[in-house]
Coordinates of C-alpha atoms in Angstrom, one line a residue:
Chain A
X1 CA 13.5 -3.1 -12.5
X2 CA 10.4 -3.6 -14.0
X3 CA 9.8 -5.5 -17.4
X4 CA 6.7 -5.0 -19.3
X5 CA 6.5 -8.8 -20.0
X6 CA 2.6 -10.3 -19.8
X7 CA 2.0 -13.8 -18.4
X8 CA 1.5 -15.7 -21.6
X9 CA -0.9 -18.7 -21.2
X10 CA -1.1 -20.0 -24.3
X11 CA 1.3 -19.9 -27.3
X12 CA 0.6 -20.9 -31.0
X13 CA -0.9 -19.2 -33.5
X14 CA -1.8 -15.7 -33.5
X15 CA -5.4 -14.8 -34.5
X16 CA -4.2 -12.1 -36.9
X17 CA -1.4 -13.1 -38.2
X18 CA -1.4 -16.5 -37.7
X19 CA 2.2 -16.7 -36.9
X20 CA 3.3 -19.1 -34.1
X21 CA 3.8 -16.8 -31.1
X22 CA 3.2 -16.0 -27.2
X23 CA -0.4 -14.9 -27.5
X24 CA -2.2 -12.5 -25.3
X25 CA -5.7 -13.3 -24.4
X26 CA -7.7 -10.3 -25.2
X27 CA -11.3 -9.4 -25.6
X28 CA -12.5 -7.5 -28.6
X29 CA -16.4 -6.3 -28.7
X30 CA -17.0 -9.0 -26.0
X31 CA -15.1 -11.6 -27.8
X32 CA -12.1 -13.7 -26.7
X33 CA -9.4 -13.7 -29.0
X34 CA -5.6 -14.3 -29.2
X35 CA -3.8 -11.8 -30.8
X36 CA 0.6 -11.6 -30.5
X37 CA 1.6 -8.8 -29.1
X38 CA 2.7 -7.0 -32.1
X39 CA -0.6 -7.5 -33.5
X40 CA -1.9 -5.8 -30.0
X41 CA 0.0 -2.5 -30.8
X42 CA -0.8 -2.5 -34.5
X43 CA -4.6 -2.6 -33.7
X44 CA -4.2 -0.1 -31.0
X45 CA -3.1 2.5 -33.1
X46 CA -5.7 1.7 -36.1
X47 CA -8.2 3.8 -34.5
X48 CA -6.2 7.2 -35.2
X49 CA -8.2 10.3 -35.5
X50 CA -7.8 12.5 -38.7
X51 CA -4.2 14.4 -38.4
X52 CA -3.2 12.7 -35.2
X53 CA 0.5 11.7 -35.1
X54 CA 3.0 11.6 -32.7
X55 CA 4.2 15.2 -32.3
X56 CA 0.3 16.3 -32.0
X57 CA -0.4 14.0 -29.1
X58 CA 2.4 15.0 -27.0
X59 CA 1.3 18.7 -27.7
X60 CA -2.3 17.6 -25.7
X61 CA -0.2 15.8 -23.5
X62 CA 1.5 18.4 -22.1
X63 CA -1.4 20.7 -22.6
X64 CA -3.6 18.2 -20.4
X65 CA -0.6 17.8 -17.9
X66 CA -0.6 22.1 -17.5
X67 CA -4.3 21.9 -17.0
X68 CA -4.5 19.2 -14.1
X69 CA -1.7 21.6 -12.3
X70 CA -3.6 24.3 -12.9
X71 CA -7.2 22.9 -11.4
X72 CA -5.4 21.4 -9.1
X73 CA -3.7 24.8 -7.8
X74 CA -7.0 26.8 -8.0
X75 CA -8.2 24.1 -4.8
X76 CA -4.8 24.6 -3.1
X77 CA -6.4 27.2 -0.7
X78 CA -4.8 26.4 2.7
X79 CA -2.5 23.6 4.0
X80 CA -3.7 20.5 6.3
X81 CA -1.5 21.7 8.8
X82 CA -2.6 25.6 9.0
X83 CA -6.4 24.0 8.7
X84 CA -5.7 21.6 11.9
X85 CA -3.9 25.3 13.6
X86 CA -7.0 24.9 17.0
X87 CA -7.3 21.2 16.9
X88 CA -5.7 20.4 20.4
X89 CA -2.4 19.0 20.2
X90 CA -1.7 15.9 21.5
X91 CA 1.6 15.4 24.6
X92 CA 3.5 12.5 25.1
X93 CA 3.0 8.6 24.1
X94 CA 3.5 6.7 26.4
X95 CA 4.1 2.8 24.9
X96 CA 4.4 -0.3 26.7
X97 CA 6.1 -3.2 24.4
X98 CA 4.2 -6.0 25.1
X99 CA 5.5 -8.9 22.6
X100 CA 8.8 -9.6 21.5
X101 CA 8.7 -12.5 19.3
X102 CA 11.7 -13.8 17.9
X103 CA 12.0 -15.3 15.1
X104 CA 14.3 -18.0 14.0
X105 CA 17.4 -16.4 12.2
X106 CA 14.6 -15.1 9.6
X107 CA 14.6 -11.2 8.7
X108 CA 10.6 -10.2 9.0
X109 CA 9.9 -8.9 6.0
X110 CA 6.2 -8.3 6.5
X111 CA 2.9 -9.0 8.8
X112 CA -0.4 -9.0 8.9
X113 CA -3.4 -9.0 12.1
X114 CA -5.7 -11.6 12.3
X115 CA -9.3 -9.5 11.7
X116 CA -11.1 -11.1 14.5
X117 CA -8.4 -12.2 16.9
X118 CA -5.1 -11.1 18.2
X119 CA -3.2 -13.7 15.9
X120 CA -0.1 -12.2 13.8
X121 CA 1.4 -14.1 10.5
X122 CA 4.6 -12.9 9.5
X123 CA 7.2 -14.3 7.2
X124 CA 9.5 -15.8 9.9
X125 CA 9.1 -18.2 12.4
X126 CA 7.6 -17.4 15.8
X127 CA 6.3 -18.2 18.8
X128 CA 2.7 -17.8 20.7
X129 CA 1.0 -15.2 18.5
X130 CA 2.0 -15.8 15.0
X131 CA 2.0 -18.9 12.5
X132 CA 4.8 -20.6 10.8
X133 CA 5.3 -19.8 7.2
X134 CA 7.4 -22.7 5.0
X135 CA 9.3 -20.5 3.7
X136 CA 12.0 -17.5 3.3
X137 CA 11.4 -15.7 0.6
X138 CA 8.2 -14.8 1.9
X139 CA 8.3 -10.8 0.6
X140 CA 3.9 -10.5 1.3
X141 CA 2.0 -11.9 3.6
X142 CA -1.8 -11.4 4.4
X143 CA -4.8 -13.0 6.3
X144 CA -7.5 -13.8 4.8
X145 CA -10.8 -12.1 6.5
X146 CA -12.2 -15.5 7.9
X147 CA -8.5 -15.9 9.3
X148 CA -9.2 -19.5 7.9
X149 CA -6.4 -19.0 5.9
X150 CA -3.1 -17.1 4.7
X151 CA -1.7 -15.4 1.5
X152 CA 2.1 -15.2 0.8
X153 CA 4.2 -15.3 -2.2
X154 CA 8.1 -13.9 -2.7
X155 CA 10.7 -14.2 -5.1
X156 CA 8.8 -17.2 -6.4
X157 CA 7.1 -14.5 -8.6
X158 CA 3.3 -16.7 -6.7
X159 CA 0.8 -15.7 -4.6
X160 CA -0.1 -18.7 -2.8
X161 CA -3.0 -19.0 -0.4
X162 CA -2.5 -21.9 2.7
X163 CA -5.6 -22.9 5.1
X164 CA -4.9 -23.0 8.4
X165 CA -5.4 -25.8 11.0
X166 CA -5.3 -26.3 14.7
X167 CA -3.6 -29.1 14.3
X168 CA 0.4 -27.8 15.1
X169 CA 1.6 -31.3 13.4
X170 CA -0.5 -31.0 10.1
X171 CA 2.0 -30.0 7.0
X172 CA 0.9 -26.7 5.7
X173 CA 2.4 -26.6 3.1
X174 CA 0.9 -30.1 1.5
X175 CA -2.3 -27.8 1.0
X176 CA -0.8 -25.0 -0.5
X177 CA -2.6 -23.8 -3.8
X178 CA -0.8 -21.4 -6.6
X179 CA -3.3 -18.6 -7.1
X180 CA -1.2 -15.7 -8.8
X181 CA 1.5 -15.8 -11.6
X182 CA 3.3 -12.4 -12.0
X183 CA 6.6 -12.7 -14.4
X184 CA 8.7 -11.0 -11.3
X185 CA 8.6 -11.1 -7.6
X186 CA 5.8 -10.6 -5.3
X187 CA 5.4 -7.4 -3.5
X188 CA 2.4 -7.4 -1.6
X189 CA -1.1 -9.4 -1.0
X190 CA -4.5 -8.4 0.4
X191 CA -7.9 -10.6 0.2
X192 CA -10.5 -8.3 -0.7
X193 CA -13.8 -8.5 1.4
X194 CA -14.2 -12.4 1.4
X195 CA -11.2 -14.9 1.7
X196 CA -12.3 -15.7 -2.7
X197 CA -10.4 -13.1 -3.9
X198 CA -6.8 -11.9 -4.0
X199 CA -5.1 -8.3 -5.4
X200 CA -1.3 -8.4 -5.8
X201 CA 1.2 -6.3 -6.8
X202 CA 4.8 -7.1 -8.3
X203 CA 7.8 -6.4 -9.2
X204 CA 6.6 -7.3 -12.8
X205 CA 4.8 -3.3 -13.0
X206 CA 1.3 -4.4 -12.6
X207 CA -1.4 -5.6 -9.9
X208 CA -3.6 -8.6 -10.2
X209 CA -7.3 -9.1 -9.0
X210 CA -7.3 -13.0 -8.6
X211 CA -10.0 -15.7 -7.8
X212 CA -8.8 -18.0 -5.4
X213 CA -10.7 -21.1 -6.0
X214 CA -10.0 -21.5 -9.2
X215 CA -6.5 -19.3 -10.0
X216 CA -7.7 -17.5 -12.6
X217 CA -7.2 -13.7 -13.5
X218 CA -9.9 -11.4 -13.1
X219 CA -8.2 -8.3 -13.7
X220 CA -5.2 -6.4 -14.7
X221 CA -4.1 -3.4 -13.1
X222 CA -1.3 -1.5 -15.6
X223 CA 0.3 2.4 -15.4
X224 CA 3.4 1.8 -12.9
X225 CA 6.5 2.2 -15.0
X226 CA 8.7 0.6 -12.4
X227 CA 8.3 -2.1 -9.5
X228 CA 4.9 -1.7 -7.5
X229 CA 6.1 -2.2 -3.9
X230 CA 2.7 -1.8 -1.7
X231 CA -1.0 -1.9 -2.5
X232 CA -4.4 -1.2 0.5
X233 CA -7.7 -1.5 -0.3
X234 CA -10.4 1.1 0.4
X235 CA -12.2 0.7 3.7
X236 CA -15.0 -1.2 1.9
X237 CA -17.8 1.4 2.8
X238 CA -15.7 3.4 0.1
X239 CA -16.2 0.9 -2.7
X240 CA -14.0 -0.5 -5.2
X241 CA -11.1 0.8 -4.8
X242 CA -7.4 0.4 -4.6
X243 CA -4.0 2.5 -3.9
X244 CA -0.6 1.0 -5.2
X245 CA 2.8 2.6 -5.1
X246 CA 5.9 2.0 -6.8
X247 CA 9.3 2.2 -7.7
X248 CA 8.3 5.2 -10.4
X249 CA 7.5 7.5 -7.6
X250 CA 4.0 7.7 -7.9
X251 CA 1.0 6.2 -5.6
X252 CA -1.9 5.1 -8.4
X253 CA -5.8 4.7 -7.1
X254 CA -7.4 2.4 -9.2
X255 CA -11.0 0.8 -10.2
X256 CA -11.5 -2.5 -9.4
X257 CA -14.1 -3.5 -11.6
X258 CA -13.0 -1.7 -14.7
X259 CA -8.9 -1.8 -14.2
X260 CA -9.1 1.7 -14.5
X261 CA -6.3 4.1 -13.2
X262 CA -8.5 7.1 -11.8
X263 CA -5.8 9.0 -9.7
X264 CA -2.2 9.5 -10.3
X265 CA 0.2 11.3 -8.1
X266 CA 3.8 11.8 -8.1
X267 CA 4.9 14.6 -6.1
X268 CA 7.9 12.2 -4.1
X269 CA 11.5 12.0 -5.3
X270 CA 12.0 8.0 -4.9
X271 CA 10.3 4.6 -4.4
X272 CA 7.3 4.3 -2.4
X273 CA 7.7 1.7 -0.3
X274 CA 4.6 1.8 1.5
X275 CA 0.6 3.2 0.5
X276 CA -2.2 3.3 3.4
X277 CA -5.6 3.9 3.6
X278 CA -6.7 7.3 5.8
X279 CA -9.7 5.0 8.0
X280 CA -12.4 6.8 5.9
X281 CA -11.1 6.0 2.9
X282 CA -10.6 10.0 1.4
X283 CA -7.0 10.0 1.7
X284 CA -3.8 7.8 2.2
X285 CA -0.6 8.1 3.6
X286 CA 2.6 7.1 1.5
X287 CA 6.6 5.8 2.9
X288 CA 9.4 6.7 0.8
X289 CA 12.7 5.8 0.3
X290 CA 13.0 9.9 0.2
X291 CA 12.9 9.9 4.1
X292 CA 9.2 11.2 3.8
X293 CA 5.9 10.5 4.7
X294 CA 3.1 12.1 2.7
X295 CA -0.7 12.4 2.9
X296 CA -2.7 12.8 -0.2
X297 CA -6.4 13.6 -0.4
X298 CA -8.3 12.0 -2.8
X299 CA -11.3 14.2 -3.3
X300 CA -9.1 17.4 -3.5
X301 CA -7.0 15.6 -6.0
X302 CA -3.5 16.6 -4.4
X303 CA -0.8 15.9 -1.5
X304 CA -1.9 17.5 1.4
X305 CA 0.5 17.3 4.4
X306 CA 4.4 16.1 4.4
X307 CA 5.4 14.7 7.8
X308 CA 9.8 15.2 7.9
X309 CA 12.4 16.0 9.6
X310 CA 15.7 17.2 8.7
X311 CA 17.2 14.6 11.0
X312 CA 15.4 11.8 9.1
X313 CA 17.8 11.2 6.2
X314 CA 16.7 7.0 6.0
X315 CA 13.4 5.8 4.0
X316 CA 10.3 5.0 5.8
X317 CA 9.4 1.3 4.6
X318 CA 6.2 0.9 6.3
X319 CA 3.1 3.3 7.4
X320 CA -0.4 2.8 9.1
X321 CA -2.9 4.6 10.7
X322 CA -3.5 4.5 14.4
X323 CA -8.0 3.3 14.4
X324 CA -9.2 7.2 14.4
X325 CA -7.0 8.7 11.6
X326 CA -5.1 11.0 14.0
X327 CA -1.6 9.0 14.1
X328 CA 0.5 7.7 11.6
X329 CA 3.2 5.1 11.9
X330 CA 6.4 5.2 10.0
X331 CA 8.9 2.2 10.4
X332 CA 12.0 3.3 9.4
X333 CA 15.8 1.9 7.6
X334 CA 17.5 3.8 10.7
X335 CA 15.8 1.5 12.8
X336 CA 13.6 3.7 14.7
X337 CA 9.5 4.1 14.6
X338 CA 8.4 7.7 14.0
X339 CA 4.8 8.7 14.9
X340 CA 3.6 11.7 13.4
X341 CA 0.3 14.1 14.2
X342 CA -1.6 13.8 10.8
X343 CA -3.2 17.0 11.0
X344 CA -0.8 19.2 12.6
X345 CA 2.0 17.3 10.6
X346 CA 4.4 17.1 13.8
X347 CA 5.7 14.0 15.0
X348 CA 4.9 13.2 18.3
X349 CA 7.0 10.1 19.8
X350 CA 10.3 8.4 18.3
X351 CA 10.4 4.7 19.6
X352 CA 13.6 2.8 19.1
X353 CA 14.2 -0.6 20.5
X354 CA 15.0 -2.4 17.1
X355 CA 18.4 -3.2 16.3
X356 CA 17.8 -3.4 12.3
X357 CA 15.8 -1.6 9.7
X358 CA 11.9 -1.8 10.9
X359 CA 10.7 -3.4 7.5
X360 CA 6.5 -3.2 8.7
X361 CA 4.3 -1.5 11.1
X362 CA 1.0 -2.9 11.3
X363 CA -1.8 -1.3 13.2
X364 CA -4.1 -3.9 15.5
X365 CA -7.6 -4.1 13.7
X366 CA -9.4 -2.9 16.8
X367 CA -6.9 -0.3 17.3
X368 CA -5.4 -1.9 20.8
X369 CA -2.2 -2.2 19.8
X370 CA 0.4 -1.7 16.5
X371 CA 3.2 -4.3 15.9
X372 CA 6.5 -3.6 14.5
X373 CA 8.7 -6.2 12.3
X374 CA 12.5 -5.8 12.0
X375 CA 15.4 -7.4 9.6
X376 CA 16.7 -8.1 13.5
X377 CA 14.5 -11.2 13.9
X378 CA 11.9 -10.0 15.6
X379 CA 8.4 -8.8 15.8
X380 CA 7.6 -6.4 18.8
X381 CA 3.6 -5.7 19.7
X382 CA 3.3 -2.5 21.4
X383 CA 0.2 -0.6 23.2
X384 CA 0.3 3.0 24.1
X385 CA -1.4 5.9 25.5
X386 CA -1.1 9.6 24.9
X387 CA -1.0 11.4 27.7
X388 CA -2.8 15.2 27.5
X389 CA -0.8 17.8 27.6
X390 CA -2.5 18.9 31.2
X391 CA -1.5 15.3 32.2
X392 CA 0.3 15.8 35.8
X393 CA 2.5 12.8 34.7
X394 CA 6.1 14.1 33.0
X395 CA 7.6 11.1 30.7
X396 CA 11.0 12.0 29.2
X397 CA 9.9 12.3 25.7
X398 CA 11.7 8.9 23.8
X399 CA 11.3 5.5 25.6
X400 CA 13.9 2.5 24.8
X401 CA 11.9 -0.4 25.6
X402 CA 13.4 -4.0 26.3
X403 CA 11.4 -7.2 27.4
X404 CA 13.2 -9.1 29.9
Chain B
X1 CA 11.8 -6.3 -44.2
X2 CA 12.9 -7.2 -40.6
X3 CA 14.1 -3.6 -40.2
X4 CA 11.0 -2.1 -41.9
X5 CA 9.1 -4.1 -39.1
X6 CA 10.7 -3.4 -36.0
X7 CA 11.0 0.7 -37.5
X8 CA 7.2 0.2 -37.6
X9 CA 7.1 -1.6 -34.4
X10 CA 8.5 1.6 -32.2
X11 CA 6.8 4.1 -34.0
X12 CA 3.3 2.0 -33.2
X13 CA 4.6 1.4 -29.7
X14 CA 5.4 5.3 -29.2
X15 CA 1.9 5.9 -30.7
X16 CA 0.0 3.3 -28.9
X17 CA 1.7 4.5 -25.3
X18 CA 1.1 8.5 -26.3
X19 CA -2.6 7.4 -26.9
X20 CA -2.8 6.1 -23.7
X21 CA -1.0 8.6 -21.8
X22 CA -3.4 11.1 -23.4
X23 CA -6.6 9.0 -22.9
X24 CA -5.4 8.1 -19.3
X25 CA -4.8 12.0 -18.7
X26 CA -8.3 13.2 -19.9
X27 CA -10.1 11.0 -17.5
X28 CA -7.4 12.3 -14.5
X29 CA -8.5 15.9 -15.6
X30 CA -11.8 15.4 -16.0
X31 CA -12.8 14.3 -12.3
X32 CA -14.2 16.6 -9.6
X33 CA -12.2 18.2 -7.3
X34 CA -13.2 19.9 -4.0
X35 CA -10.7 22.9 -1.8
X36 CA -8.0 21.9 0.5
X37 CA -10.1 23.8 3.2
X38 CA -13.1 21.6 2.6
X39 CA -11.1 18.7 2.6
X40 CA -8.8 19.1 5.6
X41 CA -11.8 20.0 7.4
X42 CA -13.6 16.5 6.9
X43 CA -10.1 15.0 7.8
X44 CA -10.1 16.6 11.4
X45 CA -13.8 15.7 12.0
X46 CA -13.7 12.0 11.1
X47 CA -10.7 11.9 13.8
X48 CA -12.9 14.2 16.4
X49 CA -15.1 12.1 16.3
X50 CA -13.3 8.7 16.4
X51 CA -10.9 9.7 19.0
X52 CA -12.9 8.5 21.8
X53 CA -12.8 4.6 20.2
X54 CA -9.1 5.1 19.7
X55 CA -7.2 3.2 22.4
X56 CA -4.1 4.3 21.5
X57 CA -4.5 7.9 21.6
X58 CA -7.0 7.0 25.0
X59 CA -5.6 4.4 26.5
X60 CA -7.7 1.3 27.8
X61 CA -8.0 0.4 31.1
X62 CA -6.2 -2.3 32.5
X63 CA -8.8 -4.9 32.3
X64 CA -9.8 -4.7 28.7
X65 CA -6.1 -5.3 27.5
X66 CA -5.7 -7.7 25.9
X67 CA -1.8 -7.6 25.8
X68 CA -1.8 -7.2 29.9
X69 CA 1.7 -8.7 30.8
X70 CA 1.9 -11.4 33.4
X71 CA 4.8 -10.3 34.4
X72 CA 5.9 -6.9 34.5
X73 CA 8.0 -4.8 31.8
X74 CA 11.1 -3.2 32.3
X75 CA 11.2 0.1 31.2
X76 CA 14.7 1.6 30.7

């Protein structure tokens, strides 16, 4: 459900009309104005070319549409998966669950890894590893890069950003500071590079760029049609960008700077729960509710690899990439972990030891370890080998892990 | 009046979003595009040559981890 409603600031009298209204801050030719938002779409479509009307700018519409199949077709020379045909295949993985943190009668929604140590935040409350959060409607939760702090907003339509302290008695949430407003909930969070700036998505259609210090929005992200569920940044050596994906089916890269939408594609057949950056930033993986993973390419412009299984009828929620690219995580609503072969587009190890829907699968930033969260409490940390095929150890091929 | 304006208002809305959805579809067709081939080959080299660093398709020994239980796991 996604309303097209802006965050007004200010309401009074609109620039152009001068009727008493919500106003929209906008800049024309570098200056600030406030226009109403009917005065918004009357100046939009002032700037008409000679003969344009409706019926002509659907006919380049669907002309344009026919023409990015088309380039995009002439590219399609091979599949990922016939490309990867001599890459050598990997055997079994072999996990060991490390971690079973449970939490206290909180489904984890979502977590994130500390950059520099082995410290997990997630939205319920644990023990050892992981930090409290105030709340329950935690939906997004992220660390900031300093791991000074933490991000985490909900169906409180915020982002709010909470320092941390050593201190186990100090109140948390006494220092809490409001950074975003969206007009629904909140679906996701990430700092960028530095702990001063925050990109969110909601439910509301759009992502934010915010600036933490001072609250105030530096940039609008608009295109989705529908909910945004899941936003990654680019691996910064890959500059300014940013994948979202949403409840309209399609996974959108944007520009930072400009707000641009560069890429669009929308080749799955429901939500995307889920959007991940391949580690060298030229592709990302998606999770959808349509029981598929996918991998798009971004310099080739389309999906390049689907990882399914008939058997898997239930939507992957939550993806990542194991540190070198070659493994990709799916958490899943049937309660099991999938781990697919990116290249060859097999999966290669089903773990199950969650006893309700894994909501989030987060990947260890030096590539130790992954973590799994559940709606059944808790948060299991998990390392793992693959063994080669000419291993002389034989594993049965599934594992059901408990921690005594 | 009122019904003049809000006539006005969908037909500017359906305007203003076509414009967009054309402007927003010239710059998607005008980037650069490179084969499938090409592409699926720089896939499999950046995870060639990061395999080696990736402990969990290498495994690390059992000093480095960091997760090393104290006490052991049972495995059913």
């Amino acid at each position: 459900m996604c309303d097209h409603t802006f965050v007004a600031i200010t309401f009074g009298p609109c620039d152009s009309c001068t009727l008493n209204k919500p106003l929209m801050n906008i800049y024309l030719q570098n200056e600030p104005v406030n226009y109403c938002s009917l005065c918004v779409e009357m100046m939009a479509c002032q700037g008409l070319t000679q003969g344009e009307n409706l019926a002509s700018l659907k006919a380049e519409s669907e002309g344009l549409k026919l023409r990015l199949e088309e380039e995009r077709a002439k590219l399609h020379d091979v599949e990922l998966h016939q490309a990867a045909e001599k890459v050598e295949p990997l055997g079994q993985l072999v996990t060991k669950a490390r971690r079973s943190l449970k939490g206290h009668g909180n489904k984890v929604l979502c977590t994130d890894w500390c950059r520099d140590k082995r410290r997990l935040v997630s939205s319920s409350q644990v023990t050892e590893h992981a930090v409290t959060m105030p709340c329950t409607w935690v939906m997004a939760c992220a660390y900031a890069p300093s791991g000074c702090a933490i991000a985490c907003g909900g169906l409180d339509n915020k982002c709010s950003v909470y320092p941390l302290s050593l201190d186990k008695n100090e109140n948390l949430s006494a220092k809490k500071k409001s950074v975003a407003m969206h007009t629904n909930y909140l679906s996701a969070c990430s700092f960028t590079n530095s702990d001063m700036q925050i990109l969110t998505s909601s439910g509301d259609g759009t992502c934010a760029l915010w600036d933490v210090e001072s609250g105030q929005l530096l940039q609008s992200f608009h295109g989705h049609s529908a909910d945004v569920l899941s936003l990654d940044l680019a691996p910064s050596e890959t500059g300014n960008t940013f994948v979202s994906g949403g409840c309209d089916k399609k996974a959108n890269v944007w520009d930072m700077r400009s707000g641009q939408n560069i890429q669009s594609f929308e080749t799955h057949e429901s939500d995307i729960n889920s959007v991940k950056y391949y580690p060298s930033g030229d592709a990302f993986a998606t999770g959808s509710d349509d029981a598929t993973c996918r991998l798009y390419d971004l310099r080739a412009d389309r999906e390049v690899a689907i990882y399914s299984k008939e058997s898997i009828i239930f939507g992957a929620s939550s993806v990542d990439f194991s540190i070198s690219g070659r493994l990709l995580f799916a958490g899943y609503n049937d309660y099991t972990i999938n781990v697919w072969d990116v290249l060859k587009g097999t999966r290669v190890s089903i773990l199950f030891g969650h006893e309700n829907r894994v909501s989030t699968v987060r990947v260890s930033p030096d590539g130790t370890a992954f973590c799994s969260g559940s709606w059944d409490h808790t948060l299991r940390v998990r390392t793992g080998r693959y063994l080669s095929l000419s291993d002389t150890h034989t594993h049965t091929h599934t594992h059901t892990h408990s921690l005594t | 009046m009122l019904l003049k304006m809000s006539s006005k208002m969908s037909s500017s809305t359906n305007m203003a979003n076509a414009r967009r959805m054309v402007q927003q579809l010239r710059v998607e067709a005008s980037i650069e595009r490179i084969k499938v081939s090409k592409a699926s080959a720089d896939l499999m080299r950046y995870c060639g040559e990061h395999a080696k660093q990736d402990p969990l398709l290498m495994g690390i020994p059992a000093s480095e981890n960091p997760f090393k239980d104290k006490k052991p796991c049972t495995i059913l």
